[in-house]
Amino acid sequence: MKAFNQFQFAALLLLCMFLSLTVRSQIVVKKFDNFVETAPVARPEPYDSLQDFRIEDNFIDNYKYIGQKIYLPSFSGVCNLYATHSSIIPASANKVAPISNKDAYLYNDFKHASSIKNIKTYIYKAVNTSFGFVNNSLRFEVCADKNAISDKYYTVLNILNREQSQAVISKIRKLRAEQNNDETTELDYEFEPNYYRGIGLYLLKNEVGDSIYTDNIGKPFISVAYFVKQQKLYDKKKFIIRIPSYEKTLSIKDFRTSKDITVSDKDEWLCEVALLEISKGDISYIFTDANGNTIVTESLAPQYQSYKFTLKDDYLKQEAAKKLKQEQFAILQKQRDTQAKLSAQVKASNYRKNCIDKFGPEKGELVAKGLVSIGMTKEMCLYSWGTPYDRSKRVTADEVYELFYYSYKRNLHFINDKLVQIEK
């Protein structure tokens, strides 16, 4: 009975293992049955700190900015292109927020505006800038407060494509339509998308931890990694200014004094990498020479300018390489000249030997030197002076007279194949 129970147990164990394998195989098959083959997808381009923040034409390449820290410089005025009423809103916007009307530009003919105590808006840290009537309804235009959004650091949380950005806009419009206005509260202008190639950003405002959405993501943002890289590469480094070879000097306005200064080719300048308010979102390269003159550019080779700056170390390397190349060329040219001279000597020696072998020591030596003398044959003269540009011939009963024309008063006269006259 005991042996029978062990047999039963072993059989039961094998049955369980079989069922287990069957179930697993069915799951695997089911997964492969549902598998859909797709076209290969290229890996997104990795972020390179040598490149500033910019929107790429290929949308997938913009994912490289996720997690990157960016900076929005200060700007002048209450609003600008990068803080319009449709550009910056809280990422979790689900209700309008009231703001005071005290900053509105009020006019006497719009007396109703002064009775409005609050303006409802979705804009992040909004301020009121103006108002007007839209379809006979009073509407206020607001924008994000420049003091709250500029001169601030952000981290890119996500990149939104056109459809995702449109979904954000649609959500805001739906929420706006559900708002009930009263006599003392008005909504701001209709929220409209301001697409930059149809892309939006979710950003984390690092100082306070606020998450915001914006569709104005063009020029103003600066990559912090890019700025740090530029400082590491160029800040406090010496540069050489290069001017086109057809000019020795240039007249340039000094940045600080606005006075004309004369700049010479290969002058030395010290670089500082910084942000200036006038740069409008571009990194500034501030160059100062030994006399305190200052030039500010947005790149090392400013567009539309007839000069560029080169790192002094790079310039010295280029000049050393150029000098080495010239020396190598001179050595090679000298070797070629020596070889050509030796070749010419060998050729001349062989020619002399052939002439002597053919015409004898005396006449052969003259022929080899390119000389002619009375008594030489036509063949000797042709070897020595070459083929004439013209010939004439007269035959009589006593002689054959020939004349070889070489140049003005440089002609040879032959009688019966012998040179009898050299015309000089």
Short mmCIF file of C-alpha atoms in Angstrom, two decimals:
data_model
loop_
_atom_site.label_atom_id
_atom_site.label_comp_id
_atom_site.label_asym_id
_atom_site.label_seq_id
_atom_site.Cartn_x
_atom_site.Cartn_y
_atom_site.Cartn_z
CA MET A 1 0.00 0.00 0.00
CA LYS A 2 2.89 2.30 0.82
CA ALA A 3 4.56 1.60 -2.55
CA PHE A 4 1.28 2.28 -4.33
CA ASN A 5 0.95 5.72 -2.66
CA GLN A 6 4.44 6.69 -3.75
CA PHE A 7 3.60 5.71 -7.31
CA GLN A 8 0.44 7.78 -7.18
CA PHE A 9 2.37 10.77 -5.83
CA ALA A 10 4.99 10.54 -8.62
CA ALA A 11 2.28 10.29 -11.28
CA LEU A 12 0.46 13.28 -9.81
CA LEU A 13 3.69 15.31 -9.79
CA LEU A 14 4.35 14.53 -13.48
CA LEU A 15 0.78 15.49 -14.37
CA CYS A 16 1.15 18.84 -12.59
CA MET A 17 4.42 19.58 -14.40
CA PHE A 18 2.82 18.76 -17.75
CA LEU A 19 -0.16 21.01 -17.05
CA SER A 20 2.16 23.78 -15.91
CA LEU A 21 4.20 23.63 -19.13
CA THR A 22 1.02 23.58 -21.20
CA VAL A 23 -0.35 26.69 -19.52
CA ARG A 24 2.95 28.53 -19.90
CA SER A 25 3.22 27.64 -23.56
CA GLN A 26 -0.29 28.92 -24.16
CA ILE A 27 0.59 32.28 -22.57
CA VAL A 28 3.69 32.64 -24.73
CA VAL A 29 1.77 31.77 -27.89
CA LYS A 30 -0.94 34.24 -26.99
CA LYS A 31 1.64 37.02 -26.58
CA PHE A 32 3.16 36.30 -29.97
CA ASP A 33 -0.31 36.10 -31.54
CA ASN A 34 -0.97 39.66 -30.35
CA PHE A 35 2.44 40.95 -31.40
CA VAL A 36 2.30 43.67 -34.08
CA GLU A 37 5.40 44.27 -36.14
CA THR A 38 6.31 47.96 -36.55
CA ALA A 39 8.87 49.80 -38.63
CA PRO A 40 12.28 50.38 -36.99
CA VAL A 41 12.50 53.59 -34.97
CA ALA A 42 15.71 55.59 -34.75
CA ARG A 43 17.13 56.48 -31.35
CA PRO A 44 16.48 60.13 -30.38
CA GLU A 45 19.46 62.41 -30.80
CA PRO A 46 21.30 62.81 -27.46
CA TYR A 47 21.69 66.27 -25.98
CA ASP A 48 24.98 67.98 -26.78
CA SER A 49 26.01 70.81 -24.44
CA LEU A 50 27.75 72.51 -27.38
CA GLN A 51 24.25 73.32 -28.68
CA ASP A 52 21.95 75.89 -27.11
CA PHE A 53 18.25 75.20 -26.49
CA ARG A 54 16.41 75.20 -29.83
CA ILE A 55 13.39 73.42 -31.26
CA GLU A 56 14.31 70.72 -33.78
CA ASP A 57 12.37 70.08 -37.00
CA ASN A 58 12.28 66.36 -36.24
CA PHE A 59 9.96 66.23 -33.20
CA ILE A 60 11.51 63.13 -31.63
CA ASP A 61 14.86 64.93 -31.39
CA ASN A 62 13.30 67.41 -28.94
CA TYR A 63 13.03 64.71 -26.27
CA LYS A 64 16.74 65.22 -25.58
CA TYR A 65 15.80 68.36 -23.62
CA ILE A 66 13.70 66.47 -21.04
CA GLY A 67 15.46 66.81 -17.70
CA GLN A 68 17.61 69.69 -18.95
CA LYS A 69 17.82 72.91 -16.95
CA ILE A 70 17.03 76.12 -18.89
CA TYR A 71 17.06 79.82 -18.00
CA LEU A 72 14.71 82.64 -19.04
CA PRO A 73 16.59 85.98 -19.02
CA SER A 74 15.04 89.25 -17.88
CA PHE A 75 13.24 91.37 -20.44
CA SER A 76 11.97 94.95 -20.51
CA GLY A 77 8.33 96.07 -20.44
CA VAL A 78 5.31 94.55 -18.72
CA CYS A 79 4.86 91.93 -21.45
CA ASN A 80 6.78 90.83 -24.45
CA LEU A 81 6.50 88.05 -27.03
CA TYR A 82 7.46 85.48 -24.43
CA ALA A 83 4.92 86.46 -21.76
CA THR A 84 1.71 87.12 -23.72
CA HIS A 85 -1.73 86.26 -22.41
CA SER A 86 -1.64 82.88 -24.15
CA SER A 87 1.85 81.74 -23.38
CA ILE A 88 2.31 80.64 -19.76
CA ILE A 89 -0.29 78.88 -17.59
CA PRO A 90 -0.14 76.52 -14.59
CA ALA A 91 0.35 72.94 -15.77
CA SER A 92 -2.52 71.75 -13.54
CA ALA A 93 -4.95 74.51 -14.50
CA ASN A 94 -8.49 73.49 -13.56
CA LYS A 95 -10.07 76.79 -12.54
CA VAL A 96 -9.61 80.46 -13.26
CA ALA A 97 -7.92 82.64 -10.66
CA PRO A 98 -8.95 86.24 -9.90
CA ILE A 99 -6.44 89.09 -10.18
CA SER A 100 -6.85 92.74 -9.21
CA ASN A 101 -7.90 95.28 -11.81
CA LYS A 102 -5.77 98.03 -10.26
CA ASP A 103 -3.06 97.71 -12.93
CA ALA A 104 -5.46 98.13 -15.88
CA TYR A 105 -5.01 101.08 -18.19
CA LEU A 106 -8.36 102.84 -17.59
CA TYR A 107 -9.81 105.43 -19.94
CA ASN A 108 -12.64 107.87 -19.21
CA ASP A 109 -14.80 106.48 -21.99
CA PHE A 110 -14.56 102.97 -20.50
CA LYS A 111 -16.10 103.84 -17.13
CA HIS A 112 -17.46 100.34 -16.76
CA ALA A 113 -13.93 99.04 -16.39
CA SER A 114 -13.41 100.84 -13.09
CA SER A 115 -16.30 98.90 -11.53
CA ILE A 116 -14.65 95.56 -12.27
CA LYS A 117 -12.99 94.41 -9.05
CA ASN A 118 -11.55 91.12 -10.30
CA ILE A 119 -10.42 89.61 -13.61
CA LYS A 120 -10.46 85.85 -13.95
CA THR A 121 -7.61 84.24 -15.87
CA TYR A 122 -5.67 81.03 -16.32
CA ILE A 123 -2.37 82.83 -16.91
CA TYR A 124 0.43 82.05 -14.44
CA LYS A 125 1.19 84.96 -12.05
CA ALA A 126 -0.95 87.23 -14.23
CA VAL A 127 -0.99 91.03 -14.39
CA ASN A 128 -3.54 93.13 -16.26
CA THR A 129 -2.18 95.27 -19.08
CA SER A 130 -5.15 96.57 -21.12
CA PHE A 131 -8.82 96.01 -21.87
CA GLY A 132 -11.35 96.44 -24.63
CA PHE A 133 -14.65 95.24 -26.01
CA VAL A 134 -14.97 91.93 -27.87
CA ASN A 135 -18.42 91.35 -29.41
CA ASN A 136 -19.80 94.10 -27.14
CA SER A 137 -18.38 92.32 -24.11
CA LEU A 138 -15.67 93.84 -21.98
CA ARG A 139 -12.51 91.73 -21.99
CA PHE A 140 -9.18 92.29 -20.27
CA GLU A 141 -5.79 91.33 -21.67
CA VAL A 142 -3.34 89.93 -19.16
CA CYS A 143 0.10 88.37 -19.25
CA ALA A 144 2.45 86.59 -16.92
CA ASP A 145 4.29 88.96 -14.60
CA LYS A 146 7.81 89.36 -15.97
CA ASN A 147 9.19 89.55 -12.43
CA ALA A 148 7.67 86.14 -11.68
CA ILE A 149 8.80 84.32 -14.82
CA SER A 150 11.99 85.99 -16.10
CA ASP A 151 15.46 85.76 -14.58
CA LYS A 152 14.36 82.30 -13.43
CA TYR A 153 15.53 78.71 -13.88
CA TYR A 154 13.31 75.90 -15.16
CA THR A 155 13.62 72.17 -15.73
CA VAL A 156 12.02 70.62 -18.82
CA LEU A 157 9.52 68.01 -17.61
CA ASN A 158 8.01 67.04 -20.95
CA ILE A 159 7.77 67.98 -24.64
CA LEU A 160 4.27 68.15 -26.17
CA ASN A 161 3.53 67.70 -29.86
CA ARG A 162 0.86 69.66 -31.73
CA GLU A 163 -1.99 67.31 -30.79
CA GLN A 164 -1.02 67.28 -27.10
CA SER A 165 -0.69 71.08 -27.04
CA GLN A 166 -4.08 71.42 -28.71
CA ALA A 167 -5.54 69.20 -25.99
CA VAL A 168 -4.24 71.63 -23.36
CA ILE A 169 -5.80 74.56 -25.22
CA SER A 170 -9.10 72.71 -25.62
CA LYS A 171 -9.17 71.97 -21.89
CA ILE A 172 -8.71 75.67 -21.06
CA ARG A 173 -11.45 76.70 -23.50
CA LYS A 174 -13.85 74.15 -22.00
CA LEU A 175 -13.15 75.32 -18.47
CA ARG A 176 -13.59 78.95 -19.52
CA ALA A 177 -16.97 78.19 -21.05
CA GLU A 178 -18.13 76.82 -17.69
CA GLN A 179 -17.29 79.99 -15.76
CA ASN A 180 -20.18 82.18 -14.50
CA ASN A 181 -19.46 85.89 -14.56
CA ASP A 182 -21.01 88.49 -12.33
CA GLU A 183 -21.10 92.28 -12.59
CA THR A 184 -17.81 92.70 -10.73
CA THR A 185 -15.83 89.91 -12.39
CA GLU A 186 -14.74 89.50 -16.02
CA LEU A 187 -12.74 86.88 -17.90
CA ASP A 188 -9.59 87.82 -19.77
CA TYR A 189 -9.33 87.56 -23.55
CA GLU A 190 -10.06 84.26 -25.34
CA PHE A 191 -7.17 81.87 -24.73
CA GLU A 192 -5.49 81.28 -28.07
CA PRO A 193 -2.52 78.99 -28.82
CA ASN A 194 0.70 80.66 -29.88
CA TYR A 195 2.45 77.68 -31.41
CA TYR A 196 6.15 77.53 -32.08
CA ARG A 197 6.19 74.75 -34.70
CA GLY A 198 3.25 73.21 -32.84
CA ILE A 199 5.25 72.25 -29.76
CA GLY A 200 4.58 72.90 -26.08
CA LEU A 201 6.60 72.51 -22.90
CA TYR A 202 5.86 71.44 -19.37
CA LEU A 203 8.36 73.20 -17.13
CA LEU A 204 9.25 73.02 -13.46
CA LYS A 205 10.00 76.45 -12.00
CA ASN A 206 12.96 75.50 -9.87
CA GLU A 207 12.85 78.28 -7.24
CA VAL A 208 9.29 77.57 -6.06
CA GLY A 209 8.51 74.16 -7.55
CA ASP A 210 5.59 75.36 -9.71
CA SER A 211 4.82 73.37 -12.87
CA ILE A 212 3.75 75.47 -15.85
CA TYR A 213 2.86 74.99 -19.51
CA THR A 214 4.07 77.27 -22.31
CA ASP A 215 3.88 77.22 -26.08
CA ASN A 216 6.27 80.18 -26.50
CA ILE A 217 9.53 78.24 -26.55
CA GLY A 218 11.58 79.93 -29.21
CA LYS A 219 14.63 82.11 -28.73
CA PRO A 220 14.49 83.33 -25.11
CA PHE A 221 15.40 80.19 -23.17
CA ILE A 222 19.08 79.44 -22.68
CA SER A 223 20.41 75.97 -21.89
CA VAL A 224 22.27 76.11 -18.59
CA ALA A 225 24.55 73.27 -19.68
CA TYR A 226 25.35 75.19 -22.88
CA PHE A 227 26.12 78.39 -20.97
CA VAL A 228 28.38 76.53 -18.52
CA LYS A 229 30.13 74.83 -21.45
CA GLN A 230 30.72 78.15 -23.20
CA GLN A 231 32.19 79.61 -20.01
CA LYS A 232 34.44 76.58 -19.59
CA LEU A 233 35.65 76.83 -23.19
CA TYR A 234 36.07 80.59 -23.60
CA ASP A 235 35.73 82.60 -20.35
CA LYS A 236 38.97 84.36 -19.30
CA LYS A 237 40.67 83.00 -22.44
CA LYS A 238 42.85 85.03 -24.80
CA PHE A 239 41.65 85.51 -28.38
CA ILE A 240 43.15 86.84 -31.60
CA ILE A 241 40.98 88.98 -33.86
CA ARG A 242 41.25 88.12 -37.54
CA ILE A 243 40.50 90.65 -40.27
CA PRO A 244 40.28 89.79 -44.00
CA SER A 245 43.65 89.82 -45.75
CA TYR A 246 42.67 92.70 -48.01
CA GLU A 247 42.32 94.95 -44.96
CA LYS A 248 44.91 95.74 -42.30
CA THR A 249 42.65 97.52 -39.83
CA LEU A 250 38.95 98.08 -39.11
CA SER A 251 37.02 100.90 -37.46
CA ILE A 252 34.65 99.47 -34.82
CA LYS A 253 32.49 101.18 -32.19
CA ASP A 254 33.54 100.54 -28.62
CA PHE A 255 30.68 98.85 -26.73
CA ARG A 256 30.99 100.91 -23.55
CA THR A 257 31.85 104.36 -24.97
CA SER A 258 30.27 104.08 -28.46
CA LYS A 259 33.42 105.76 -29.80
CA ASP A 260 35.17 104.58 -32.94
CA ILE A 261 38.26 102.49 -32.26
CA THR A 262 40.82 101.12 -34.70
CA VAL A 263 41.31 97.37 -34.57
CA SER A 264 44.29 95.71 -36.23
CA ASP A 265 44.54 92.18 -37.53
CA LYS A 266 46.03 89.72 -35.00
CA ASP A 267 45.38 91.99 -32.00
CA GLU A 268 44.98 90.14 -28.69
CA TRP A 269 41.72 90.29 -26.68
CA LEU A 270 40.51 88.77 -23.41
CA CYS A 271 37.06 87.12 -23.49
CA GLU A 272 34.30 87.10 -20.89
CA VAL A 273 31.19 84.95 -21.37
CA ALA A 274 28.12 86.53 -19.78
CA LEU A 275 24.46 87.48 -20.19
CA LEU A 276 23.59 91.09 -20.93
CA GLU A 277 20.14 92.66 -20.90
CA ILE A 278 20.66 93.90 -24.47
CA SER A 279 21.40 90.37 -25.68
CA LYS A 280 17.68 89.40 -25.72
CA GLY A 281 18.26 85.79 -24.81
CA ASP A 282 21.66 85.32 -26.43
CA ILE A 283 24.92 84.63 -24.65
CA SER A 284 27.30 87.59 -24.95
CA TYR A 285 31.01 87.30 -25.64
CA ILE A 286 32.67 90.42 -24.19
CA PHE A 287 36.15 91.07 -25.63
CA THR A 288 38.56 93.58 -24.02
CA ASP A 289 41.99 94.56 -25.32
CA ALA A 290 45.04 95.93 -23.45
CA ASN A 291 43.77 99.50 -23.91
CA GLY A 292 40.40 98.76 -22.32
CA ASN A 293 38.51 98.83 -25.62
CA THR A 294 35.47 96.55 -25.64
CA ILE A 295 33.66 94.59 -28.35
CA VAL A 296 30.52 92.57 -27.60
CA THR A 297 29.33 89.83 -29.97
CA GLU A 298 26.77 87.02 -29.94
CA SER A 299 29.22 84.57 -31.51
CA LEU A 300 32.95 84.21 -32.13
CA ALA A 301 32.36 84.86 -35.84
CA PRO A 302 29.60 87.53 -35.85
CA GLN A 303 27.22 87.33 -38.78
CA TYR A 304 27.46 90.22 -41.26
CA GLN A 305 30.81 91.30 -39.74
CA SER A 306 34.16 91.28 -41.51
CA TYR A 307 36.07 89.93 -38.53
CA LYS A 308 36.12 86.90 -36.27
CA PHE A 309 37.76 85.83 -33.03
CA THR A 310 40.01 82.78 -32.70
CA LEU A 311 41.36 81.29 -29.47
CA LYS A 312 44.98 82.34 -29.14
CA ASP A 313 46.07 78.75 -28.49
CA ASP A 314 44.21 77.60 -31.61
CA TYR A 315 45.68 80.49 -33.61
CA LEU A 316 49.23 79.61 -32.52
CA LYS A 317 48.62 75.96 -33.43
CA GLN A 318 47.26 76.99 -36.83
CA GLU A 319 50.25 79.25 -37.47
CA ALA A 320 52.68 76.52 -36.35
CA ALA A 321 50.93 74.02 -38.62
CA LYS A 322 51.00 76.52 -41.48
CA LYS A 323 54.73 77.19 -40.93
CA LEU A 324 55.47 73.47 -40.77
CA LYS A 325 53.53 72.94 -43.97
CA GLN A 326 55.48 75.73 -45.67
CA GLU A 327 58.78 74.26 -44.45
CA GLN A 328 57.78 70.82 -45.65
CA PHE A 329 56.77 72.26 -49.02
CA ALA A 330 60.09 74.12 -49.28
CA ILE A 331 62.00 70.91 -48.50
CA LEU A 332 59.93 68.99 -51.03
CA GLN A 333 60.42 71.73 -53.65
CA LYS A 334 64.17 71.72 -53.02
CA GLN A 335 64.23 67.94 -53.45
CA ARG A 336 62.29 68.28 -56.69
CA ASP A 337 64.65 71.00 -57.94
CA THR A 338 67.70 68.90 -57.06
CA GLN A 339 66.19 65.89 -58.79
CA ALA A 340 65.32 67.95 -61.84
CA LYS A 341 68.85 69.38 -61.93
CA LEU A 342 70.41 65.93 -61.67
CA SER A 343 68.05 64.64 -64.33
CA ALA A 344 68.96 67.54 -66.60
CA GLN A 345 72.68 66.90 -66.01
CA VAL A 346 72.27 63.21 -66.84
CA LYS A 347 70.26 64.08 -69.92
CA ALA A 348 72.84 66.63 -71.04
CA SER A 349 75.66 64.16 -70.45
CA ASN A 350 73.91 61.48 -72.45
CA TYR A 351 73.13 63.95 -75.23
CA ARG A 352 76.78 65.10 -75.36
CA LYS A 353 77.97 61.50 -75.55
CA ASN A 354 75.53 60.73 -78.36
CA CYS A 355 76.61 63.85 -80.27
CA ILE A 356 80.30 62.97 -79.94
CA ASP A 357 79.64 59.38 -80.94
CA LYS A 358 77.68 60.55 -83.98
CA PHE A 359 79.66 63.59 -85.18
CA GLY A 360 83.13 63.15 -83.68
CA PRO A 361 84.88 64.92 -80.75
CA GLU A 362 85.20 68.40 -82.29
CA LYS A 363 81.88 68.81 -84.10
CA GLY A 364 80.00 66.68 -81.56
CA GLU A 365 81.11 68.96 -78.69
CA LEU A 366 79.83 72.02 -80.59
CA VAL A 367 76.51 70.37 -81.40
CA ALA A 368 76.03 69.34 -77.76
CA LYS A 369 76.53 72.98 -76.72
CA GLY A 370 74.02 74.27 -79.29
CA LEU A 371 76.69 75.86 -81.51
CA VAL A 372 77.19 75.80 -85.28
CA SER A 373 80.33 76.44 -87.37
CA ILE A 374 81.24 76.68 -91.03
CA GLY A 375 81.67 73.28 -92.61
CA MET A 376 78.99 71.53 -90.53
CA THR A 377 76.46 69.39 -92.34
CA LYS A 378 72.72 70.08 -92.36
CA GLU A 379 72.19 67.17 -89.97
CA MET A 380 74.68 68.64 -87.48
CA CYS A 381 72.98 72.03 -87.65
CA LEU A 382 69.51 70.52 -87.20
CA TYR A 383 70.77 68.67 -84.09
CA SER A 384 72.32 71.88 -82.76
CA TRP A 385 69.67 74.56 -83.55
CA GLY A 386 66.62 72.43 -84.22
CA THR A 387 64.12 72.68 -87.07
CA PRO A 388 63.94 76.15 -88.77
CA TYR A 389 60.60 77.88 -89.13
CA ASP A 390 61.09 78.02 -92.92
CA ARG A 391 63.38 76.80 -95.71
CA SER A 392 64.23 77.70 -99.32
CA LYS A 393 66.13 75.68 -101.93
CA ARG A 394 67.70 76.42 -105.33
CA VAL A 395 69.23 73.67 -107.54
CA THR A 396 71.64 74.35 -110.45
CA ALA A 397 73.88 72.14 -112.61
CA ASP A 398 76.81 72.78 -110.29
CA GLU A 399 75.30 73.00 -106.82
CA VAL A 400 72.34 72.72 -104.46
CA TYR A 401 71.80 75.92 -102.47
CA GLU A 402 69.63 75.85 -99.33
CA LEU A 403 68.67 78.50 -96.76
CA PHE A 404 67.35 77.77 -93.24
CA TYR A 405 65.38 80.61 -91.65
CA TYR A 406 65.53 80.71 -87.83
CA SER A 407 64.85 84.37 -86.96
CA TYR A 408 65.61 87.90 -88.09
CA LYS A 409 69.23 87.79 -89.40
CA ARG A 410 69.76 84.38 -87.87
CA ASN A 411 69.81 82.18 -90.95
CA LEU A 412 72.07 79.40 -92.19
CA HIS A 413 73.25 79.03 -95.83
CA PHE A 414 74.18 75.61 -97.23
CA ILE A 415 75.83 74.58 -100.51
CA ASN A 416 75.80 70.91 -101.31
CA ASP A 417 74.86 70.02 -97.68
CA LYS A 418 77.71 72.06 -96.16
CA LEU A 419 77.26 75.22 -94.06
CA VAL A 420 78.96 78.07 -95.91
CA GLN A 421 77.49 81.17 -94.26
CA ILE A 422 76.02 82.09 -90.87
CA GLU A 423 73.88 85.18 -91.13
CA LYS A 424 74.04 87.28 -87.93
#
